Amino acid sequence: MPDMTDDEYNALDEYYTKNPPKLSGNGKSGFFSKHTEKANTLIFVDDFSADWLRIKAAAKNTTPEAIVNELIRKEMLLAEAI
């Protein structure tokens, strides 16, 4: 995607300032609804980790989140075994 010019950026900024996106759902579902209650839900990883998660998820036909959950549960089981 090419970079926006200043004029394009300003027009886009003005549009979304005047027309903020509407959230759908019942207030209990949807990305923003789920994450406002748990502000610390989002995590950030380096590019290497993100790539590894995407590749592993694709190989198992699942999501990166499922891979993280699996790794955490394995780690917890190992910690309990000690």
PDB file of C-alpha atoms in Angstrom:
ATOM      1  CA  MET A   1       0.000   0.000   0.000  1.00  0.00           C
ATOM      2  CA  PRO A   2       1.484   3.363  -0.952  1.00  0.00           C
ATOM      3  CA  ASP A   3       2.008   6.043   1.655  1.00  0.00           C
ATOM      4  CA  MET A   4      -0.734   8.630   2.032  1.00  0.00           C
ATOM      5  CA  THR A   5      -0.140  12.246   1.223  1.00  0.00           C
ATOM      6  CA  ASP A   6      -0.756  14.855   3.906  1.00  0.00           C
ATOM      7  CA  ASP A   7      -3.988  15.851   2.166  1.00  0.00           C
ATOM      8  CA  GLU A   8      -5.217  12.234   2.070  1.00  0.00           C
ATOM      9  CA  TYR A   9      -4.302  11.729   5.715  1.00  0.00           C
ATOM     10  CA  ASN A  10      -6.075  14.937   6.753  1.00  0.00           C
ATOM     11  CA  ALA A  11      -9.202  13.987   4.785  1.00  0.00           C
ATOM     12  CA  LEU A  12      -9.266  10.524   6.374  1.00  0.00           C
ATOM     13  CA  ASP A  13      -8.688  11.978   9.830  1.00  0.00           C
ATOM     14  CA  GLU A  14     -11.479  14.503   9.340  1.00  0.00           C
ATOM     15  CA  TYR A  15     -13.872  11.826   8.041  1.00  0.00           C
ATOM     16  CA  TYR A  16     -13.358   9.483  11.018  1.00  0.00           C
ATOM     17  CA  THR A  17     -13.461  12.383  13.481  1.00  0.00           C
ATOM     18  CA  LYS A  18     -16.894  13.344  12.166  1.00  0.00           C
ATOM     19  CA  ASN A  19     -18.041   9.739  11.568  1.00  0.00           C
ATOM     20  CA  PRO A  20     -16.625   7.482  14.277  1.00  0.00           C
ATOM     21  CA  PRO A  21     -17.018   3.744  13.595  1.00  0.00           C
ATOM     22  CA  LYS A  22     -19.936   2.109  15.369  1.00  0.00           C
ATOM     23  CA  LEU A  23     -19.418  -0.996  17.449  1.00  0.00           C
ATOM     24  CA  SER A  24     -21.834  -3.815  16.934  1.00  0.00           C
ATOM     25  CA  GLY A  25     -22.934  -6.477  19.335  1.00  0.00           C
ATOM     26  CA  ASN A  26     -24.641  -6.553  22.674  1.00  0.00           C
ATOM     27  CA  GLY A  27     -21.833  -4.926  24.626  1.00  0.00           C
ATOM     28  CA  LYS A  28     -20.536  -8.318  25.715  1.00  0.00           C
ATOM     29  CA  SER A  29     -19.175  -9.564  22.423  1.00  0.00           C
ATOM     30  CA  GLY A  30     -16.833  -8.182  19.821  1.00  0.00           C
ATOM     31  CA  PHE A  31     -13.179  -7.198  19.946  1.00  0.00           C
ATOM     32  CA  PHE A  32     -13.485  -3.836  21.703  1.00  0.00           C
ATOM     33  CA  SER A  33     -16.166  -4.952  24.135  1.00  0.00           C
ATOM     34  CA  LYS A  34     -14.110  -7.909  25.293  1.00  0.00           C
ATOM     35  CA  HIS A  35     -10.940  -5.911  25.687  1.00  0.00           C
ATOM     36  CA  THR A  36     -12.270  -2.893  27.554  1.00  0.00           C
ATOM     37  CA  GLU A  37     -12.966  -5.007  30.631  1.00  0.00           C
ATOM     38  CA  LYS A  38      -9.532  -6.595  30.502  1.00  0.00           C
ATOM     39  CA  ALA A  39      -7.189  -3.850  29.388  1.00  0.00           C
ATOM     40  CA  ASN A  40      -4.180  -6.134  29.855  1.00  0.00           C
ATOM     41  CA  THR A  41      -5.469  -8.828  27.484  1.00  0.00           C
ATOM     42  CA  LEU A  42      -3.427  -7.631  24.506  1.00  0.00           C
ATOM     43  CA  ILE A  43       0.190  -8.674  24.405  1.00  0.00           C
ATOM     44  CA  PHE A  44       2.958  -7.738  22.028  1.00  0.00           C
ATOM     45  CA  VAL A  45       5.701 -10.049  20.800  1.00  0.00           C
ATOM     46  CA  ASP A  46       8.698  -9.575  18.557  1.00  0.00           C
ATOM     47  CA  ASP A  47       8.529 -10.345  14.829  1.00  0.00           C
ATOM     48  CA  PHE A  48      10.274 -13.703  15.228  1.00  0.00           C
ATOM     49  CA  SER A  49       7.749 -14.897  17.823  1.00  0.00           C
ATOM     50  CA  ALA A  50       4.784 -13.615  15.807  1.00  0.00           C
ATOM     51  CA  ASP A  51       6.028 -15.398  12.675  1.00  0.00           C
ATOM     52  CA  TRP A  52       6.627 -18.613  14.612  1.00  0.00           C
ATOM     53  CA  LEU A  53       3.119 -18.460  16.104  1.00  0.00           C
ATOM     54  CA  ARG A  54       1.517 -17.896  12.689  1.00  0.00           C
ATOM     55  CA  ILE A  55       3.482 -20.757  11.095  1.00  0.00           C
ATOM     56  CA  LYS A  56       2.750 -23.154  13.963  1.00  0.00           C
ATOM     57  CA  ALA A  57      -0.957 -22.198  13.906  1.00  0.00           C
ATOM     58  CA  ALA A  58      -1.184 -22.698  10.141  1.00  0.00           C
ATOM     59  CA  ALA A  59       0.496 -26.099  10.420  1.00  0.00           C
ATOM     60  CA  LYS A  60      -2.021 -27.197  13.070  1.00  0.00           C
ATOM     61  CA  ASN A  61      -4.953 -25.475  11.330  1.00  0.00           C
ATOM     62  CA  THR A  62      -5.701 -23.382  14.414  1.00  0.00           C
ATOM     63  CA  THR A  63      -5.101 -19.831  15.674  1.00  0.00           C
ATOM     64  CA  PRO A  64      -2.019 -18.232  17.221  1.00  0.00           C
ATOM     65  CA  GLU A  65      -4.089 -17.695  20.386  1.00  0.00           C
ATOM     66  CA  ALA A  66      -4.732 -21.448  20.614  1.00  0.00           C
ATOM     67  CA  ILE A  67      -0.990 -22.104  20.297  1.00  0.00           C
ATOM     68  CA  VAL A  68      -0.235 -19.652  23.120  1.00  0.00           C
ATOM     69  CA  ASN A  69      -2.922 -21.246  25.299  1.00  0.00           C
ATOM     70  CA  GLU A  70      -1.471 -24.695  24.619  1.00  0.00           C
ATOM     71  CA  LEU A  71       2.060 -23.557  25.485  1.00  0.00           C
ATOM     72  CA  ILE A  72       0.916 -21.933  28.720  1.00  0.00           C
ATOM     73  CA  ARG A  73      -1.016 -25.004  29.814  1.00  0.00           C
ATOM     74  CA  LYS A  74       1.981 -27.241  29.081  1.00  0.00           C
ATOM     75  CA  GLU A  75       4.195 -24.911  31.104  1.00  0.00           C
ATOM     76  CA  MET A  76       1.731 -24.980  34.004  1.00  0.00           C
ATOM     77  CA  LEU A  77       1.623 -28.791  33.951  1.00  0.00           C
ATOM     78  CA  LEU A  78       5.406 -28.945  33.990  1.00  0.00           C
ATOM     79  CA  ALA A  79       5.532 -26.519  36.925  1.00  0.00           C
ATOM     80  CA  GLU A  80       3.044 -28.647  38.881  1.00  0.00           C
ATOM     81  CA  ALA A  81       5.071 -31.805  38.221  1.00  0.00           C
ATOM     82  CA  ILE A  82       8.151 -30.349  39.933  1.00  0.00           C
TER      83      ILE A  82
END
